Tab-separated table of C-alpha atoms and ligand atoms in Angstrom:
chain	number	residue	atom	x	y	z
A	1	UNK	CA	-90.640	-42.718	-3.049
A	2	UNK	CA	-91.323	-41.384	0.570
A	3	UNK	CA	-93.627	-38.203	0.949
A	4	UNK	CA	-92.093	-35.303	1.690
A	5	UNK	CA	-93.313	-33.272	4.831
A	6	UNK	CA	-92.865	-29.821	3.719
A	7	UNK	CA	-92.435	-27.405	6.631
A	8	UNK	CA	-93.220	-24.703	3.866
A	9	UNK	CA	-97.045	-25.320	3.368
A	10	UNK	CA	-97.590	-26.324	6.570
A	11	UNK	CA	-96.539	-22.882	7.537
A	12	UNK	CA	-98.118	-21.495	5.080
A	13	UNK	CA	-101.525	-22.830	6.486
A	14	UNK	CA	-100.117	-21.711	10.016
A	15	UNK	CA	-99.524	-18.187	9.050
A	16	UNK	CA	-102.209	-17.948	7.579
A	17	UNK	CA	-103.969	-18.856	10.624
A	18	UNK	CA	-101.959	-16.495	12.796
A	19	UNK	CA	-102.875	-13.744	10.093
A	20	UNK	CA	-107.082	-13.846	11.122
A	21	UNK	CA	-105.888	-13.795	15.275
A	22	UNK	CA	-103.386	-10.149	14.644
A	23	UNK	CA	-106.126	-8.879	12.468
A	24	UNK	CA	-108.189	-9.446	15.447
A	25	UNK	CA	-106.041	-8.104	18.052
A	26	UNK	CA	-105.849	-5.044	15.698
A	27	UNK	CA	-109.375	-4.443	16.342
A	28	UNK	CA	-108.733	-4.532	20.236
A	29	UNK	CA	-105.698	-1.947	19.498
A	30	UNK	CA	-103.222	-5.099	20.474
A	31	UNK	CA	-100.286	-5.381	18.159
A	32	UNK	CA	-98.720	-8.566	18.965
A	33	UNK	CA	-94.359	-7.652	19.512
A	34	UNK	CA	-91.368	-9.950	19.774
A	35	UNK	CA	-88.123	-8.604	20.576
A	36	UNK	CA	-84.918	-10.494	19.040
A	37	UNK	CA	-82.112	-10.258	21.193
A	38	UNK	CA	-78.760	-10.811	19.449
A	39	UNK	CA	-75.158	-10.657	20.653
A	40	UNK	CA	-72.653	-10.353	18.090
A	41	UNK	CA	-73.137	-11.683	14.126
A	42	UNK	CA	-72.950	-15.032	14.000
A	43	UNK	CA	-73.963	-16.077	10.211
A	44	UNK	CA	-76.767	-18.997	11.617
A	45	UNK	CA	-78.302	-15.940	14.084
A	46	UNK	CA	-78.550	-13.757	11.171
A	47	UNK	CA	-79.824	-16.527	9.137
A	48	UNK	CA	-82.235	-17.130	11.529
A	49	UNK	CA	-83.369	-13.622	12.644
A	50	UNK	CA	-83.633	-13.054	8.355
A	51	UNK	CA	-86.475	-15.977	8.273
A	52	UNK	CA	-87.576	-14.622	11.748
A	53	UNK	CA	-88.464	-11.186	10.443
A	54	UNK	CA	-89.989	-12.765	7.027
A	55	UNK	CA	-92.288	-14.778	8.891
A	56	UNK	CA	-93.222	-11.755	11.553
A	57	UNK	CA	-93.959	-9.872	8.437
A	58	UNK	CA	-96.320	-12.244	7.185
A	59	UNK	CA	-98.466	-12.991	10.613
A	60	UNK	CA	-98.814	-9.161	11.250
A	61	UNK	CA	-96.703	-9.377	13.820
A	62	UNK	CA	-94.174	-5.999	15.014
A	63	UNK	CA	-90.754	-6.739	15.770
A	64	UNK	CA	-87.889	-4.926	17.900
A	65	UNK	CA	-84.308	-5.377	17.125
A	66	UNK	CA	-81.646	-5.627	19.763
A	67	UNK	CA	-78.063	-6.043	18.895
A	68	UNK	CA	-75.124	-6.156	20.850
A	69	UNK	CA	-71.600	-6.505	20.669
A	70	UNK	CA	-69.650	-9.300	21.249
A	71	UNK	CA	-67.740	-8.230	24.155
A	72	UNK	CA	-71.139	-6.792	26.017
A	73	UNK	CA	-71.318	-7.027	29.809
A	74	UNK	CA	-73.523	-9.326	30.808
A	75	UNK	CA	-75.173	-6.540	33.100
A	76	UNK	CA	-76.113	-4.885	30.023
A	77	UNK	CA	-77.510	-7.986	28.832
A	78	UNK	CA	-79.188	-8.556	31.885
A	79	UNK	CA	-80.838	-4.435	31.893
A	80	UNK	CA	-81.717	-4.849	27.965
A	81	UNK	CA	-83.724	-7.957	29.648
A	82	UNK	CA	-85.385	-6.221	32.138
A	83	UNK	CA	-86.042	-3.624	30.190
A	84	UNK	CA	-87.816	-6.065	27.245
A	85	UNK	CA	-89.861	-7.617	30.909
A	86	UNK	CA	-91.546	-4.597	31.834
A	87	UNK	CA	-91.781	-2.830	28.134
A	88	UNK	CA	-95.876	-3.680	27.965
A	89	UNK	CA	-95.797	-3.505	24.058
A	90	UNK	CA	-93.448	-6.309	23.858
A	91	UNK	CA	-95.440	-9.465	24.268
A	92	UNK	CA	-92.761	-12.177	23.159
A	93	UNK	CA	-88.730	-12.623	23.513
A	94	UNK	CA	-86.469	-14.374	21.406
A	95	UNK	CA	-82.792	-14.901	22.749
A	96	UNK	CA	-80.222	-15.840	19.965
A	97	UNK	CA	-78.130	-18.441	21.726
A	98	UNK	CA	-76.179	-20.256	23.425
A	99	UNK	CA	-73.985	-17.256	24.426
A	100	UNK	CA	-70.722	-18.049	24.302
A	101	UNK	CA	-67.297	-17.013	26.280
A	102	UNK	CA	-67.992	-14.205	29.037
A	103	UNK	CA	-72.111	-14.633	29.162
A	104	UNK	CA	-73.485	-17.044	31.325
A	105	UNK	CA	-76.348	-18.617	29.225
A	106	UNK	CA	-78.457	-20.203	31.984
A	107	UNK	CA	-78.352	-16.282	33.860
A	108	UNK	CA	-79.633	-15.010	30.903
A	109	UNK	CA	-82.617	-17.234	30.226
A	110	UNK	CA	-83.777	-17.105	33.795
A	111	UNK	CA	-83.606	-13.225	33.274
A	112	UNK	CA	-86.754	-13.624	30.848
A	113	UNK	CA	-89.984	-12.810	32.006
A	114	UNK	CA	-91.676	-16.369	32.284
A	115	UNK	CA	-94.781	-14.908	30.350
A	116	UNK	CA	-92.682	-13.334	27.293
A	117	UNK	CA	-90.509	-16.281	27.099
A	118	UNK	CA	-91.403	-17.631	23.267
A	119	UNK	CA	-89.007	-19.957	22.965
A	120	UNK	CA	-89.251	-22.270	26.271
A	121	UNK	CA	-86.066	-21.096	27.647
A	122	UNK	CA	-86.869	-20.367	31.510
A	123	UNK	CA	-87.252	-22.942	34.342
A	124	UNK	CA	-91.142	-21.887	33.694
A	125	UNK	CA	-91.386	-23.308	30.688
A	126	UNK	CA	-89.886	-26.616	30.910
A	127	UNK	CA	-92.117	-27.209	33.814
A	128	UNK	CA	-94.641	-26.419	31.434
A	129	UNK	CA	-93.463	-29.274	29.449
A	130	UNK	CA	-92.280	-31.906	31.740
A	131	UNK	CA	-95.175	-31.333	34.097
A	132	UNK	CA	-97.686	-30.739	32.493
A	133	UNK	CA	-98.718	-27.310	33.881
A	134	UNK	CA	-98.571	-24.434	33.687
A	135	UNK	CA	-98.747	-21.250	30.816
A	136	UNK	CA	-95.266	-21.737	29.558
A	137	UNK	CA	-94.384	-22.278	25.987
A	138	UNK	CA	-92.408	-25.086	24.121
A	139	UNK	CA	-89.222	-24.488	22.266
A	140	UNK	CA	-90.050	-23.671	18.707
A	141	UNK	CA	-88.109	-26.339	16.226
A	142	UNK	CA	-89.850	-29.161	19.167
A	143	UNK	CA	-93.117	-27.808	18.846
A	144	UNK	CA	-92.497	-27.547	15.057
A	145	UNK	CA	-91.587	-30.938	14.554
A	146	UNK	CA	-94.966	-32.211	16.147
A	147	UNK	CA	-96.475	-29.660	14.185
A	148	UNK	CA	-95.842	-30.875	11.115
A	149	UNK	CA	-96.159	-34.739	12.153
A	150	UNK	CA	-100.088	-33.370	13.115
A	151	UNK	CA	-100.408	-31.624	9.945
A	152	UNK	CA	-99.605	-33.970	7.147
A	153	UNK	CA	-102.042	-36.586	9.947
A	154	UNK	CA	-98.645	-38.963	10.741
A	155	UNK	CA	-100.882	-40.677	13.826
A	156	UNK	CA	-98.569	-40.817	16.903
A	157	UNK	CA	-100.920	-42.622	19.343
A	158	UNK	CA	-99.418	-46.096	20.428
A	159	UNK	CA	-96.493	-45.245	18.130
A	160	UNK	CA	-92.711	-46.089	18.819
A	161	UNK	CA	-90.833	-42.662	18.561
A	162	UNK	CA	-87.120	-42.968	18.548
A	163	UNK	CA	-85.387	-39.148	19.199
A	164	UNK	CA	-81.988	-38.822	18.207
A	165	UNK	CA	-80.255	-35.966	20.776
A	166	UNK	CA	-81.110	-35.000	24.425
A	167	UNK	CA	-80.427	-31.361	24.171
A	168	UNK	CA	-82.771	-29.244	26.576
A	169	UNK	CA	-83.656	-27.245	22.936
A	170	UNK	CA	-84.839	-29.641	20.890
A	171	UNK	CA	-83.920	-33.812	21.983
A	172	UNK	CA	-85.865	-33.560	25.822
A	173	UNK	CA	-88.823	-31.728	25.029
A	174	UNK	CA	-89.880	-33.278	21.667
A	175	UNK	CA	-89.640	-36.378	23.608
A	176	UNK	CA	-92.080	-34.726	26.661
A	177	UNK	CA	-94.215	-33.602	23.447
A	178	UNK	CA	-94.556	-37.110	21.701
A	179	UNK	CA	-95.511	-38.921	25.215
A	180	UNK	CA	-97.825	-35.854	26.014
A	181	UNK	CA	-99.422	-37.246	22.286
A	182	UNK	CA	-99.245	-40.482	23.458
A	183	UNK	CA	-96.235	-42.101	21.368
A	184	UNK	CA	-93.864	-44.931	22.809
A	185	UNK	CA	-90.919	-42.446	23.524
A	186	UNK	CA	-87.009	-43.838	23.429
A	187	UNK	CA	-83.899	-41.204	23.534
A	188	UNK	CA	-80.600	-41.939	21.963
A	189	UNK	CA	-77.672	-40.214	22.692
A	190	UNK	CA	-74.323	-40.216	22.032
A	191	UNK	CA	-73.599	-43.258	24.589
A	192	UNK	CA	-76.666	-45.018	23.023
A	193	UNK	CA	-75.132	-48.875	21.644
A	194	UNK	CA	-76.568	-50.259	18.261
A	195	UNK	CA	-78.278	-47.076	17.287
A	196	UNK	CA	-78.868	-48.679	13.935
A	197	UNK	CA	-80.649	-51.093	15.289
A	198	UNK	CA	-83.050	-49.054	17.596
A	199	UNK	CA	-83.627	-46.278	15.156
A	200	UNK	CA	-85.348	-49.408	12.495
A	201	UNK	CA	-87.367	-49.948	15.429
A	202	UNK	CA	-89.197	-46.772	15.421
A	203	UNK	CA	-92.493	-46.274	13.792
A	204	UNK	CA	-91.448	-42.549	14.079
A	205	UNK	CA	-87.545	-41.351	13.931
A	206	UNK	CA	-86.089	-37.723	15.207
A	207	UNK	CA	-83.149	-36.854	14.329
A	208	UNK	CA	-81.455	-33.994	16.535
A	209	UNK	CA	-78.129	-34.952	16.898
A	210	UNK	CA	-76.247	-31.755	14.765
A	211	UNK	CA	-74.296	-34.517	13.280
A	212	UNK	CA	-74.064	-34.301	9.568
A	213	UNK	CA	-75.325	-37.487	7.542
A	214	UNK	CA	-75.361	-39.367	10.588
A	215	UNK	CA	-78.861	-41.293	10.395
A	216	UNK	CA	-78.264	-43.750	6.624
A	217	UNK	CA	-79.951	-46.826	4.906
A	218	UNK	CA	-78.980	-49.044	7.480
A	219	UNK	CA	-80.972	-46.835	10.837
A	220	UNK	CA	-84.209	-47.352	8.397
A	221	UNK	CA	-86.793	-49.654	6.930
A	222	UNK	CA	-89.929	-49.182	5.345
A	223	UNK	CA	-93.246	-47.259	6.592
A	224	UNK	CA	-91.224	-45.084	8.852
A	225	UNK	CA	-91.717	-41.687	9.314
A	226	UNK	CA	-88.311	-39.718	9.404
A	227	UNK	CA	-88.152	-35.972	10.511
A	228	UNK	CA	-84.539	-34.308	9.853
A	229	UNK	CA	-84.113	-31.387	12.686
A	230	UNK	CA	-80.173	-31.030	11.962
A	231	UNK	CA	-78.932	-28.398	9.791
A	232	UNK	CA	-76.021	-27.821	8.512
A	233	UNK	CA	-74.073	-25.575	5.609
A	234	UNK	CA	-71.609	-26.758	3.377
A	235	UNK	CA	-68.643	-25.378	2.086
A	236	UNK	CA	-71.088	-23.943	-1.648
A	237	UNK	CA	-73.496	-22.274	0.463
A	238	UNK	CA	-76.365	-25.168	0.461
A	239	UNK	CA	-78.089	-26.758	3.378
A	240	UNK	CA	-78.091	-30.176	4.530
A	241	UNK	CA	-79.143	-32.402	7.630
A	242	UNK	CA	-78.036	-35.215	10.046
A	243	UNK	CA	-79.988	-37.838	7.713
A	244	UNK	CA	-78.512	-38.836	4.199
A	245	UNK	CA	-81.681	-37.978	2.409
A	246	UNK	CA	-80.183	-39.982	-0.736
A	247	UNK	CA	-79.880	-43.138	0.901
A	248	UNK	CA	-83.332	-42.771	3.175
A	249	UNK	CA	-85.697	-41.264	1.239
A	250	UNK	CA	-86.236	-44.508	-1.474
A	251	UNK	CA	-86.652	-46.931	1.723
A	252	UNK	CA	-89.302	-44.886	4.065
A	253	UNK	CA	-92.628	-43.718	4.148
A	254	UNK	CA	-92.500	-40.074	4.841
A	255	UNK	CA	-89.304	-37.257	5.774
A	256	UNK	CA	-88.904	-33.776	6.230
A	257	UNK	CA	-86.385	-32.277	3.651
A	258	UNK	CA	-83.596	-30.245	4.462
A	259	UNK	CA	-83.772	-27.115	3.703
A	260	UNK	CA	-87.925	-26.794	3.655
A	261	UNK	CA	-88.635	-29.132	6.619
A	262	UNK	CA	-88.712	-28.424	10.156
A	263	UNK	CA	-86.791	-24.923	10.060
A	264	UNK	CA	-89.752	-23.656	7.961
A	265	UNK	CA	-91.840	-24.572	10.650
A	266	UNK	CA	-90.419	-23.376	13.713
A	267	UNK	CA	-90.681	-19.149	12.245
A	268	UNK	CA	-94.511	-19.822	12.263
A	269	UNK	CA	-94.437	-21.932	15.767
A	270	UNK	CA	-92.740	-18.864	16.834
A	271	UNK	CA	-95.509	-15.891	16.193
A	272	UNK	CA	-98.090	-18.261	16.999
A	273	UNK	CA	-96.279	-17.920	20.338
A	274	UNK	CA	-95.684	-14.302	20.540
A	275	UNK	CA	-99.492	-13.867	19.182
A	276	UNK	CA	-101.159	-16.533	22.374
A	277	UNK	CA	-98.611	-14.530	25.122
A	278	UNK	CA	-100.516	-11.115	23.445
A	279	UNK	CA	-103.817	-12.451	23.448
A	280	UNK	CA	-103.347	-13.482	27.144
B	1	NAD	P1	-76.835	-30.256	20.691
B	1	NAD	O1	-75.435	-30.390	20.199
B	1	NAD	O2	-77.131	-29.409	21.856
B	1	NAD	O3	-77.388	-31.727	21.029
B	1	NAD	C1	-77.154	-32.818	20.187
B	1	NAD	C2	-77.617	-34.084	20.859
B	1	NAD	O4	-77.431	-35.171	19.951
B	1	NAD	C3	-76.853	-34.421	22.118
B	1	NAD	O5	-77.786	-34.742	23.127
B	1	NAD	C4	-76.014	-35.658	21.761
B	1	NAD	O6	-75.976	-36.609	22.819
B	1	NAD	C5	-76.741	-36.227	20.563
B	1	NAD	N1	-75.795	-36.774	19.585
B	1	NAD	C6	-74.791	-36.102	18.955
B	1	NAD	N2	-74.105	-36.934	18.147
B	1	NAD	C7	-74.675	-38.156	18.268
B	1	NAD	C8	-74.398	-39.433	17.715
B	1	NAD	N3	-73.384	-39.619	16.871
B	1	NAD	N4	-75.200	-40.473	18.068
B	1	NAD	C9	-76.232	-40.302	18.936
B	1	NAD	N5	-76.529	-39.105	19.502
B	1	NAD	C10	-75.762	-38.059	19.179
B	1	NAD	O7	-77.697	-29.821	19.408
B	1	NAD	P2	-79.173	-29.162	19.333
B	1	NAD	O8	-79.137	-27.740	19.770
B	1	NAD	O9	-80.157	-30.093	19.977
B	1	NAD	O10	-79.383	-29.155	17.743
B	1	NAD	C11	-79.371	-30.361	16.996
B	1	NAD	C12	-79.422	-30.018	15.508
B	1	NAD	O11	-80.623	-29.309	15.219
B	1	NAD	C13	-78.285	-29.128	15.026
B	1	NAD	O12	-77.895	-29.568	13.730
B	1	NAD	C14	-78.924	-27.750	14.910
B	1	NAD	O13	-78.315	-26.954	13.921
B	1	NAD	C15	-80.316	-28.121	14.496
B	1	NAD	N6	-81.333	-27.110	14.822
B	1	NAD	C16	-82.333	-26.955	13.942
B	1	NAD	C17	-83.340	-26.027	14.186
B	1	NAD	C18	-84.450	-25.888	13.203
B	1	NAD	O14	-85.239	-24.943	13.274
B	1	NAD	N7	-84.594	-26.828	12.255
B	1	NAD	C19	-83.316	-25.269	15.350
B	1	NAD	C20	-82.296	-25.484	16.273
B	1	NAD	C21	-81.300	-26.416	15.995
């Protein structure tokens, strides 16, 4: 039977964490703020800003709420932004995204103050990340999935890391994040031949492809360590991943379960972001 890497206490020992820093911003009269910025009601943004708010709750950090419609302009979008930039009690800005249709996505990020950008969204960040300089933060669920590698001590030093997806939210900077650490990186996408294959290769496997039960017995072996990003709901309400945990979890070492894995994590990731850009 594998171990399970439970996002859940390691956030728990995060937030905890985060807890002692607000408490002593509070004494400096600094209340760390993120502001959520949501367009429209998509059921996995409002599942997302629900866990959001829980874990802002628990690290004593404030939150402000901005909703708008679907059919916003994206000036509006765009003022709301630069409203959020130059509001000094906000420290920390969360975009719920892509946007869709009529909003250009990549006009929005760039809108975000390079300093209040929590989740790694702005040309700022990434350099950040690919460069190696730089203030700028990660995006949360790739930050959270090294996160909990560190905390349950998976070494990734002279490791082989196979990541599943190339996505600029999750796939590419995980990957930046496991050679910053040291690990022997490889990327599969979708035009990536005998993925089976390569993934029983890795020492370490990703999986980021939002591609349900994708990764099975045969993309494993034994003493891997298997982290599930992908989520996905099914038709009675549960959650599940892009790894069939059934078929994986007898053959490897360690996985994160779906729900309780990464997604746990990444909340936490998120205020300890908000609470560093409020402390700067
Ligand atoms: P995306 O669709 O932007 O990218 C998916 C990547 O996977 C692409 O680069 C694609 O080339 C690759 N891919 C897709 N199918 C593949 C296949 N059959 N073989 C090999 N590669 C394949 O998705 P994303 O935004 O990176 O999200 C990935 C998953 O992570 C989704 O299920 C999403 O719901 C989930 N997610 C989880 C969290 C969290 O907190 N746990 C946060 C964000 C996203």
């Amino acid at each position: 039977m594998a171990e399970l890497l439970k996002g859940a206490l390691a956030a728990k020992a995060l937030t905890e964490s985060l807890r002692e820093k607000t408490a002593a911003l509070g004494g400096k009269g600094v209340t760390p703020c993120l502001a959520l910025l949501r367009v429209g009601s998509q059921e996995a943004d409002l599942a997302y800003e629900r866990s959001a708010l829980k874990r802002c709750e628990q690290c004593g950090v404030a939150v402000q709420r901005i909703v708008l419609p679907e059919d916003v302009p994206q000036q509006t979008v765009l003022d709301e932004l630069t409203a959020l930039n130059t509001n000094r009690g906000v420290h920390g800005i969360l975009l719920f995204r892509p946007f869709r249709g009529h909003l250009d996505d990549a006009a929005i990020c760039a809108a975000v103050a390079p300093e209040k950008d929590a989740d790694g969204v702005t040309a700022a960040s990434m350099s950040t990340i690919y460069a190696g300089r730089g203030k700028g933060f990660a995006p949360c669920t790739a930050e959270a999935c090294i996160r909990l590698l560190r905390h349950y001590d998976v070494p990734l030093d002279g490791k082989r890391a196979v990541v599943i997806g190339r996505s600029f939210v999750i796939g590419k900077p995980v990957s930046m994040l496991l050679l910053r650490e040291n690990a022997t990186v490889t990327v599969a996408h979708t035009h990536t031949r005998e993925l089976p294959e390569l993934c029983r290769q890795a020492d370490i496997l990703i999986v980021a492809a939002g591609h349900r039960g994708l990764v099975g017995k045969e993309h494993v072996r034994p003493g891997q360590v298997v982290v599930d990003v992908g989520i996905h709901a099914l038709d009675d309400g549960s959650l599940c991943g892009d790894v069939r945990f059934d078929e994986v979890e007898p053959i490897v070492a360690a996985i994160t379960p779906v729900p309780g894995g990464v997604g746990s994590m990444t909340t936490a990731i998120l205020c300890s972001h908000v609470i560093e850009a409020a402390s700067r």
